[in-house]
Structures are given as structure tokens and as C-alpha cells.
Amino acid sequence: MEVELENSFRKLCVIGDPVGHSLSPLLHNTLCQTLALPYIYLCQPVTRETLGDFLQGAKALGYAGFNATMPFKELLIPYLDGIDPAVERLGAVNTVCIKNGKLYGYNTDMPGFVAALRHSGFEPMGRRALILGAGGAAAAVAVGLREAGAKVVVANRTAEKARRVAALADGAAVGFDIDTLAGEASQAELLVNATSLGMAGQPSFPDLAFLEDLSQGSWAVDLIYHPARTAFLERAEVLGHPIMNGLPLLLHQAVLALEHFTGTSIPLETAIPLLEQTVTNVIGP
Ligand code: NAP
């Protein structure tokens, strides 16, 4: 994309290793340009070894903040001068604001997922959610849903990780075998795939029969957005369930991050359709 620059623009970036695949520069520059926010957002490769140098440099160069992806969501925490309660609870940070040489960390994945669900028409309060997976994304989803008033159940291949994420969300951990998934799906009002199964280049679910047990009207959500429709979502849709892929999470967490960076309230009715179109133009429908 073309970005019109002025000398007064402040700098933002995303750091990661690897980071070249990140859509964050596209999302943030599109929003800044459209909303006339005076910021430029860059893609910055950083390694574990260069993280300290990057932080010194970002402060010295007057960066307003940065987003963090793998492997820095946990590694950054000891460097922060202040953290929000979401970071404290999850032990993961994805947004850092730099003010007066100090680093303030936020996690926008957690509220971003709940915002995406509500924007799509699902209210988590009082609902029962079954989360498949127990990695970083599953933890953000589990804690976000719990804070929004949902009851959380976590199923994961590695049982110990399921217990850890369930504990973060005051929920229950269950097995990942097909009979357990079917039994749990029959009670769930929201089923979230937070595993990497079905992601482009990764294996798919070996058996999706548990979706047959999801009760009518329950939602199926996949955190994956590439491909836009996984076999998990396609099967759920054929069975008549409302579905949501991972794109709304990606967009809502970015909007929340930009609000932190700029101190500006960003109108969702403008931002979300604009970003949906922008991402679709790049990765396809
Ligand atoms: P992660 O920390 O590596 O966790 C991966 C999860 O997938 C673990 O629970 C792992 O189970 C499970 N898994 C992997 N291979 C499996 C297999 N063959 N059978 C069963 N389970 C398997 O990754 P993450 O960062 O949480 O990301 C998880 C997914 O969310 C990815 O698809 C990612 O693209 C997506 N995501 C989307 C967004 C978004 O903005 N939409 C943001 C973040 C992540 P074990 O614990 O047993 O290994």
C-alpha cells in the first residue's frame, strides 16, 4: 500500500521472529491513513538477542509503541514498567505503549475476541463455551470469555496445558478424544477451535463427527482466518450453526491496540468493514 508521510508522524511497529508475514502494518497504516491519525507503522524483525537493543532504540527514536508477536508475548513482560490486568492474568502482552521513556503493556487479544463475538451477534454472558486448544490464543479466548461472564471448558491434546488454561478461566479441563468432544459439544453454546488444526499448511481435524452433537443454535468459531473457511467451519455451517472465522479477532485486537497507541476512540462501523475489505484483497475471500 502507499502511505503518505509527514515529518511530524510518530512511529509504531510490530516486532517478532519471524514477523515478515504480519498483517499488522497493513491494518494499522490503513486505519491511520483513513482516519488521518499521524502515525506510520513498520514491520521490525527482532530476535531474542536483539530485544534489549530494540527497546533502547525504540525509546531513543521516539516510537509511540509497538505490537509483539511470537516469541515476545511472554519475553517482554520483565521489561515493562506497567501492565494492565489482562497482561497480569494471562502472562502475555501484545501491545506496548512508550510514554516518557517507559513501557506500558496491554493485551488486546483477550478483549478483542469478546468484542469480535459481540460485534458478530453473540453475547457470552451466562453461556457455556467449549474451547479446543490450550496455546496462547486459547488462553486469551478462555480468560476473555470468563471475564465476559461465560462458563469455560477447555479440551486439549496435552492434558496438562488444558488444566493450566482452564485454571486461568476458572473453568474445567476435559480430554480431546472424540467421545469426550461429542459429549461436551452437546452442552456447549459456543464452540471455539483455538488449535492450529485446519490452518493453511497444517493438518486438519482427523474427525469432525463431534460437530454433529453441537446443539441447534450454538455458535462455531475458528480462530483461523487463512483459509477463511476451514473444514471445521464448513461442516458447522452445513449443520446450520452460526459461524465466525478468525478475521474479526485479528481486526478487533488491532483496533484496540491503535486506540491504546493514539488515545483515540476508533469508530468500529468504519474500521471493521474497511479492514475486512483490505485483508480480503490481500489473502483472498
Ligand atoms: P500455539 O500456542 O502453538 O497452540 C497450538 C494449539 O494447537 C495447542 O493447543 C496444540 O495442542 C494444538 N495442536 C497443534 N497440533 C495439534 C494436533 N495435531 N492435534 C491436536 N491439537 C493440536 O498456537 P496459538 O498461538 O495458540 O494459535 C492457535 C491457533 O489460533 C492458530 O491456528 C493461529 O493461527 C490462530 N490464531 C489466530 C489469531 C487471530 O488473530 N485470528 C491470533 C492468534 C492465533 P498441544 O498443546 O497438545 O500441543
Short mmCIF file of C-alpha atoms and ligand atoms in Angstrom, two decimals:
data_model
loop_
_atom_site.label_atom_id
_atom_site.label_comp_id
_atom_site.label_asym_id
_atom_site.label_seq_id
_atom_site.Cartn_x
_atom_site.Cartn_y
_atom_site.Cartn_z
CA MET A 1 0.00 0.00 0.00
CA GLU A 2 1.06 3.62 -0.49
CA VAL A 3 1.43 5.70 2.67
CA GLU A 4 1.63 9.49 2.62
CA LEU A 5 4.18 10.60 5.19
CA GLU A 6 4.65 13.85 7.04
CA ASN A 7 7.71 14.71 9.14
CA SER A 8 5.61 15.02 12.29
CA PHE A 9 4.32 11.42 12.08
CA ARG A 10 5.12 9.19 15.07
CA LYS A 11 6.45 5.68 14.63
CA LEU A 12 4.80 2.37 15.52
CA CYS A 13 5.84 -1.17 14.57
CA VAL A 14 5.31 -4.87 15.07
CA ILE A 15 8.19 -6.99 16.36
CA GLY A 16 8.57 -10.73 16.02
CA ASP A 17 10.79 -13.57 14.87
CA PRO A 18 9.65 -14.23 12.21
CA VAL A 19 7.49 -11.18 11.50
CA GLY A 20 7.53 -10.72 7.72
CA HIS A 21 4.12 -12.40 7.36
CA SER A 22 2.40 -9.95 9.75
CA LEU A 23 -0.70 -8.12 8.52
CA SER A 24 -0.36 -5.53 11.30
CA PRO A 25 1.42 -2.87 9.18
CA LEU A 26 -1.31 -3.14 6.55
CA LEU A 27 -4.12 -2.89 9.14
CA HIS A 28 -2.65 -0.02 11.14
CA ASN A 29 -1.46 2.05 8.17
CA THR A 30 -4.87 1.64 6.50
CA LEU A 31 -6.63 2.87 9.63
CA CYS A 32 -4.18 5.73 10.25
CA GLN A 33 -4.46 6.91 6.66
CA THR A 34 -8.26 6.70 6.58
CA LEU A 35 -8.76 8.33 9.98
CA ALA A 36 -5.98 10.90 9.45
CA LEU A 37 -4.04 9.68 12.50
CA PRO A 38 -0.44 10.99 12.34
CA TYR A 39 1.42 7.67 12.68
CA ILE A 40 3.47 5.36 10.45
CA TYR A 41 3.55 1.64 11.28
CA LEU A 42 6.56 -0.52 10.31
CA CYS A 43 7.50 -4.20 10.32
CA GLN A 44 10.54 -4.73 12.58
CA PRO A 45 12.34 -8.09 12.77
CA VAL A 46 13.80 -8.56 16.28
CA THR A 47 15.44 -11.65 17.78
CA ARG A 48 15.66 -12.73 21.41
CA GLU A 49 19.26 -11.48 21.34
CA THR A 50 18.37 -8.03 19.96
CA LEU A 51 15.23 -7.39 22.05
CA GLY A 52 17.08 -5.22 24.61
CA ASP A 53 18.71 -3.15 21.84
CA PHE A 54 15.36 -2.73 20.11
CA LEU A 55 13.71 -1.43 23.29
CA GLN A 56 16.51 1.09 23.88
CA GLY A 57 16.33 2.14 20.24
CA ALA A 58 12.55 2.47 20.20
CA LYS A 59 12.69 4.78 23.23
CA ALA A 60 15.57 6.82 21.78
CA LEU A 61 13.86 7.18 18.40
CA GLY A 62 10.60 8.33 19.92
CA TYR A 63 8.41 5.36 18.97
CA ALA A 64 4.87 5.71 20.30
CA GLY A 65 4.60 1.95 20.74
CA PHE A 66 4.69 -1.48 19.14
CA ASN A 67 2.87 -4.75 18.85
CA ALA A 68 4.53 -8.04 19.71
CA THR A 69 4.11 -11.45 18.17
CA MET A 70 5.98 -14.73 18.68
CA PRO A 71 8.15 -15.23 20.68
CA PHE A 72 7.88 -11.90 22.51
CA LYS A 73 4.41 -12.01 24.06
CA GLU A 74 5.87 -13.55 27.23
CA LEU A 75 9.53 -12.48 26.90
CA LEU A 76 8.69 -8.76 27.03
CA ILE A 77 6.99 -8.83 30.40
CA PRO A 78 10.12 -8.34 32.59
CA TYR A 79 10.98 -5.19 30.59
CA LEU A 80 7.63 -3.46 31.19
CA ASP A 81 7.20 -0.54 33.61
CA GLY A 82 3.44 -1.07 33.86
CA ILE A 83 0.97 -3.77 32.81
CA ASP A 84 -2.80 -3.90 32.54
CA PRO A 85 -4.79 -6.57 34.43
CA ALA A 86 -5.24 -8.66 31.27
CA VAL A 87 -1.46 -9.00 30.88
CA GLU A 88 -1.10 -9.89 34.53
CA ARG A 89 -3.76 -12.59 34.34
CA LEU A 90 -2.63 -14.09 31.03
CA GLY A 91 1.12 -13.64 31.31
CA ALA A 92 1.16 -12.39 27.70
CA VAL A 93 1.45 -8.91 26.18
CA ASN A 94 0.78 -7.95 22.55
CA THR A 95 0.67 -4.13 22.71
CA VAL A 96 3.26 -1.84 24.29
CA CYS A 97 2.91 1.95 24.54
CA ILE A 98 6.01 4.08 25.13
CA LYS A 99 5.41 7.19 27.22
CA ASN A 100 8.22 9.32 28.64
CA GLY A 101 10.69 6.50 28.10
CA LYS A 102 8.55 3.98 30.00
CA LEU A 103 6.93 0.83 28.59
CA TYR A 104 3.26 0.06 29.32
CA GLY A 105 1.92 -3.35 28.27
CA TYR A 106 -1.60 -4.35 27.25
CA ASN A 107 -3.23 -7.47 25.87
CA THR A 108 -5.80 -6.73 23.18
CA ASP A 109 -6.31 -10.37 22.04
CA MET A 110 -8.45 -11.04 25.10
CA PRO A 111 -10.93 -8.12 24.81
CA GLY A 112 -10.58 -8.31 21.01
CA PHE A 113 -12.09 -11.78 20.90
CA VAL A 114 -15.06 -10.79 23.04
CA ALA A 115 -15.56 -7.59 21.02
CA ALA A 116 -15.47 -9.63 17.79
CA LEU A 117 -18.07 -12.07 19.12
CA ARG A 118 -20.40 -9.31 20.28
CA HIS A 119 -19.97 -7.40 17.01
CA SER A 120 -20.99 -10.60 15.17
CA GLY A 121 -24.07 -11.03 17.39
CA PHE A 122 -23.06 -13.48 20.15
CA GLU A 123 -23.30 -12.36 23.80
CA PRO A 124 -21.10 -14.57 26.04
CA MET A 125 -22.72 -13.62 29.37
CA GLY A 126 -24.11 -16.75 31.04
CA ARG A 127 -23.24 -19.05 28.10
CA ARG A 128 -21.23 -22.28 28.13
CA ALA A 129 -18.15 -22.29 25.89
CA LEU A 130 -16.03 -25.26 24.79
CA ILE A 131 -12.54 -24.24 23.68
CA LEU A 132 -10.43 -26.67 21.65
CA GLY A 133 -6.72 -26.00 22.25
CA ALA A 134 -4.65 -24.60 25.10
CA GLY A 135 -1.96 -22.45 23.48
CA GLY A 136 -1.55 -18.68 23.71
CA ALA A 137 -4.64 -17.90 21.63
CA ALA A 138 -6.81 -20.35 23.59
CA ALA A 139 -5.71 -18.74 26.87
CA ALA A 140 -6.70 -15.26 25.65
CA VAL A 141 -10.08 -16.58 24.47
CA ALA A 142 -10.70 -18.53 27.68
CA VAL A 143 -9.92 -15.62 30.01
CA GLY A 144 -11.80 -13.15 27.80
CA LEU A 145 -14.90 -15.34 27.80
CA ARG A 146 -14.68 -15.88 31.56
CA GLU A 147 -14.41 -12.14 32.20
CA ALA A 148 -17.42 -11.63 29.92
CA GLY A 149 -19.46 -13.98 32.13
CA ALA A 150 -19.21 -17.29 30.23
CA LYS A 151 -18.55 -20.73 31.72
CA VAL A 152 -15.43 -22.20 30.11
CA VAL A 153 -14.45 -25.79 29.31
CA VAL A 154 -11.04 -26.48 27.71
CA ALA A 155 -10.19 -29.58 25.67
CA ASN A 156 -6.61 -30.08 24.51
CA ARG A 157 -4.38 -32.86 23.22
CA THR A 158 -1.86 -32.18 26.02
CA ALA A 159 -3.88 -32.50 29.21
CA GLU A 160 -1.51 -30.51 31.41
CA LYS A 161 -1.88 -27.44 29.18
CA ALA A 162 -5.68 -27.82 29.21
CA ARG A 163 -5.61 -27.75 33.01
CA ARG A 164 -3.43 -24.64 33.05
CA VAL A 165 -5.69 -22.67 30.69
CA ALA A 166 -8.87 -23.91 32.39
CA ALA A 167 -7.48 -22.74 35.73
CA LEU A 168 -6.82 -19.25 34.32
CA ALA A 169 -10.51 -19.04 33.37
CA ASP A 170 -11.96 -20.74 36.48
CA GLY A 171 -13.09 -23.48 34.12
CA ALA A 172 -12.86 -27.23 33.62
CA ALA A 173 -10.35 -29.26 31.58
CA VAL A 174 -11.54 -32.28 29.60
CA GLY A 175 -9.98 -34.84 27.24
CA PHE A 176 -9.50 -34.41 23.49
CA ASP A 177 -10.85 -37.84 22.43
CA ILE A 178 -13.81 -37.90 20.06
CA ASP A 179 -16.34 -39.20 22.63
CA THR A 180 -15.45 -36.51 25.15
CA LEU A 181 -15.60 -33.82 22.46
CA ALA A 182 -19.03 -35.06 21.35
CA GLY A 183 -20.38 -35.08 24.90
CA GLU A 184 -19.02 -31.61 25.65
CA ALA A 185 -20.17 -30.20 22.29
CA SER A 186 -23.74 -31.29 23.07
CA GLN A 187 -23.73 -28.95 26.10
CA ALA A 188 -21.83 -26.03 24.55
CA GLU A 189 -23.48 -22.86 23.25
CA LEU A 190 -20.18 -21.68 21.80
CA LEU A 191 -17.50 -23.96 20.32
CA VAL A 192 -14.13 -22.36 19.54
CA ASN A 193 -11.33 -24.01 17.59
CA ALA A 194 -8.16 -22.48 19.03
CA THR A 195 -5.87 -25.27 17.81
CA SER A 196 -3.79 -24.91 14.67
CA LEU A 197 -5.70 -27.83 13.08
CA GLY A 198 -7.02 -26.66 9.71
CA MET A 199 -4.61 -23.75 9.30
CA ALA A 200 -3.05 -23.42 5.84
CA GLY A 201 -0.06 -25.79 5.74
CA GLN A 202 -1.14 -27.67 8.91
CA PRO A 203 -3.06 -30.95 9.27
CA SER A 204 -6.86 -30.84 9.61
CA PHE A 205 -9.01 -32.39 12.33
CA PRO A 206 -8.82 -36.16 11.75
CA ASP A 207 -12.51 -36.47 12.71
CA LEU A 208 -15.14 -33.71 12.88
CA ALA A 209 -18.01 -36.00 13.90
CA PHE A 210 -18.32 -34.21 17.26
CA LEU A 211 -19.86 -31.27 15.38
CA GLU A 212 -22.98 -33.41 14.81
CA ASP A 213 -23.58 -33.21 18.57
CA LEU A 214 -23.45 -29.43 18.82
CA SER A 215 -26.95 -28.32 19.72
CA GLN A 216 -29.04 -26.28 17.31
CA GLY A 217 -28.37 -22.54 17.54
CA SER A 218 -24.91 -22.97 19.08
CA TRP A 219 -22.08 -20.99 17.50
CA ALA A 220 -18.93 -22.45 15.92
CA VAL A 221 -15.89 -20.17 15.81
CA ASP A 222 -12.48 -20.88 14.30
CA LEU A 223 -9.56 -18.59 15.20
CA ILE A 224 -8.00 -19.42 11.84
CA TYR A 225 -8.56 -16.86 9.05
CA HIS A 226 -6.32 -18.44 6.39
CA PRO A 227 -8.10 -20.26 4.88
CA ALA A 228 -11.16 -18.13 5.52
CA ARG A 229 -13.35 -21.25 5.81
CA THR A 230 -11.77 -24.28 7.43
CA ALA A 231 -13.33 -27.75 7.17
CA PHE A 232 -14.44 -27.20 10.80
CA LEU A 233 -16.41 -24.07 9.84
CA GLU A 234 -17.77 -25.56 6.61
CA ARG A 235 -19.13 -28.60 8.42
CA ALA A 236 -20.66 -26.46 11.18
CA GLU A 237 -22.31 -24.21 8.62
CA VAL A 238 -23.78 -27.16 6.70
CA LEU A 239 -25.23 -28.32 10.03
CA GLY A 240 -26.97 -24.94 10.38
CA HIS A 241 -24.80 -23.27 13.03
CA PRO A 242 -23.85 -19.57 13.02
CA ILE A 243 -20.10 -19.38 12.31
CA MET A 244 -17.28 -16.85 12.68
CA ASN A 245 -13.68 -17.20 11.48
CA GLY A 246 -10.53 -15.63 12.99
CA LEU A 247 -10.55 -12.45 10.95
CA PRO A 248 -12.80 -10.45 13.33
CA LEU A 249 -10.41 -11.25 16.21
CA LEU A 250 -7.43 -10.05 14.16
CA LEU A 251 -9.23 -6.81 13.27
CA HIS A 252 -10.69 -6.02 16.69
CA GLN A 253 -7.38 -6.60 18.52
CA ALA A 254 -5.69 -4.25 16.03
CA VAL A 255 -8.32 -1.54 16.53
CA LEU A 256 -7.95 -1.82 20.33
CA ALA A 257 -4.15 -1.62 20.01
CA LEU A 258 -4.35 1.50 17.87
CA GLU A 259 -6.68 3.06 20.43
CA HIS A 260 -4.02 2.45 23.09
CA PHE A 261 -1.25 3.89 20.89
CA THR A 262 -3.14 7.02 19.85
CA GLY A 263 -5.52 7.65 22.74
CA THR A 264 -8.22 7.99 20.07
CA SER A 265 -11.57 6.21 20.03
CA ILE A 266 -11.88 4.44 16.67
CA PRO A 267 -15.38 4.00 15.17
CA LEU A 268 -15.96 0.26 14.60
CA GLU A 269 -18.63 0.87 11.96
CA THR A 270 -15.92 2.47 9.79
CA ALA A 271 -12.91 0.44 10.84
CA ILE A 272 -14.13 -3.16 10.65
CA PRO A 273 -15.64 -3.18 7.11
CA LEU A 274 -12.63 -1.22 5.83
CA LEU A 275 -10.14 -3.67 7.32
CA GLU A 276 -12.17 -6.71 6.22
CA GLN A 277 -12.01 -5.48 2.65
CA THR A 278 -8.31 -4.63 2.94
CA VAL A 279 -7.35 -8.08 4.25
CA THR A 280 -9.60 -9.87 1.76
CA ASN A 281 -7.87 -8.02 -1.08
CA VAL A 282 -4.55 -9.44 0.16
CA ILE A 283 -5.32 -13.02 1.24
CA GLY A 284 -8.46 -13.64 -0.82
CA PRO A 285 -12.07 -14.29 0.25
P1 NAP B 1 0.04 -22.46 19.98
O1 NAP B 1 0.32 -21.73 21.24
O2 NAP B 1 1.17 -23.10 19.24
O3 NAP B 1 -1.05 -23.61 20.31
C1 NAP B 1 -1.40 -24.57 19.34
C2 NAP B 1 -2.56 -25.42 19.86
O4 NAP B 1 -2.95 -26.34 18.80
C3 NAP B 1 -2.20 -26.27 21.06
O5 NAP B 1 -3.32 -26.37 21.89
C4 NAP B 1 -1.86 -27.62 20.43
O6 NAP B 1 -2.06 -28.71 21.28
C5 NAP B 1 -2.88 -27.67 19.32
N1 NAP B 1 -2.48 -28.60 18.27
C6 NAP B 1 -1.49 -28.42 17.35
N2 NAP B 1 -1.41 -29.51 16.56
C7 NAP B 1 -2.35 -30.39 17.00
C8 NAP B 1 -2.74 -31.70 16.60
N3 NAP B 1 -2.16 -32.33 15.57
N4 NAP B 1 -3.76 -32.31 17.27
C9 NAP B 1 -4.37 -31.68 18.30
N5 NAP B 1 -4.05 -30.44 18.74
C10 NAP B 1 -3.04 -29.82 18.10
O7 NAP B 1 -0.68 -21.54 18.92
P2 NAP B 1 -1.62 -20.27 19.18
O8 NAP B 1 -0.82 -19.04 19.05
O9 NAP B 1 -2.42 -20.51 20.40
O10 NAP B 1 -2.56 -20.32 17.87
C11 NAP B 1 -3.58 -21.30 17.76
C12 NAP B 1 -4.41 -21.02 16.51
O11 NAP B 1 -5.04 -19.75 16.64
C13 NAP B 1 -3.59 -20.96 15.22
O12 NAP B 1 -4.32 -21.57 14.19
C14 NAP B 1 -3.46 -19.48 14.95
O13 NAP B 1 -3.37 -19.19 13.57
C15 NAP B 1 -4.76 -18.96 15.50
N6 NAP B 1 -4.66 -17.55 15.93
C16 NAP B 1 -5.47 -16.64 15.34
C17 NAP B 1 -5.39 -15.32 15.72
C18 NAP B 1 -6.28 -14.31 15.07
O14 NAP B 1 -5.99 -13.10 15.17
N7 NAP B 1 -7.36 -14.71 14.43
C19 NAP B 1 -4.49 -14.93 16.72
C20 NAP B 1 -3.68 -15.89 17.31
C21 NAP B 1 -3.78 -17.21 16.91
P3 NAP B 1 -0.88 -29.19 22.29
O15 NAP B 1 -0.94 -28.26 23.46
O16 NAP B 1 -1.24 -30.59 22.62
O17 NAP B 1 0.41 -29.08 21.52
#
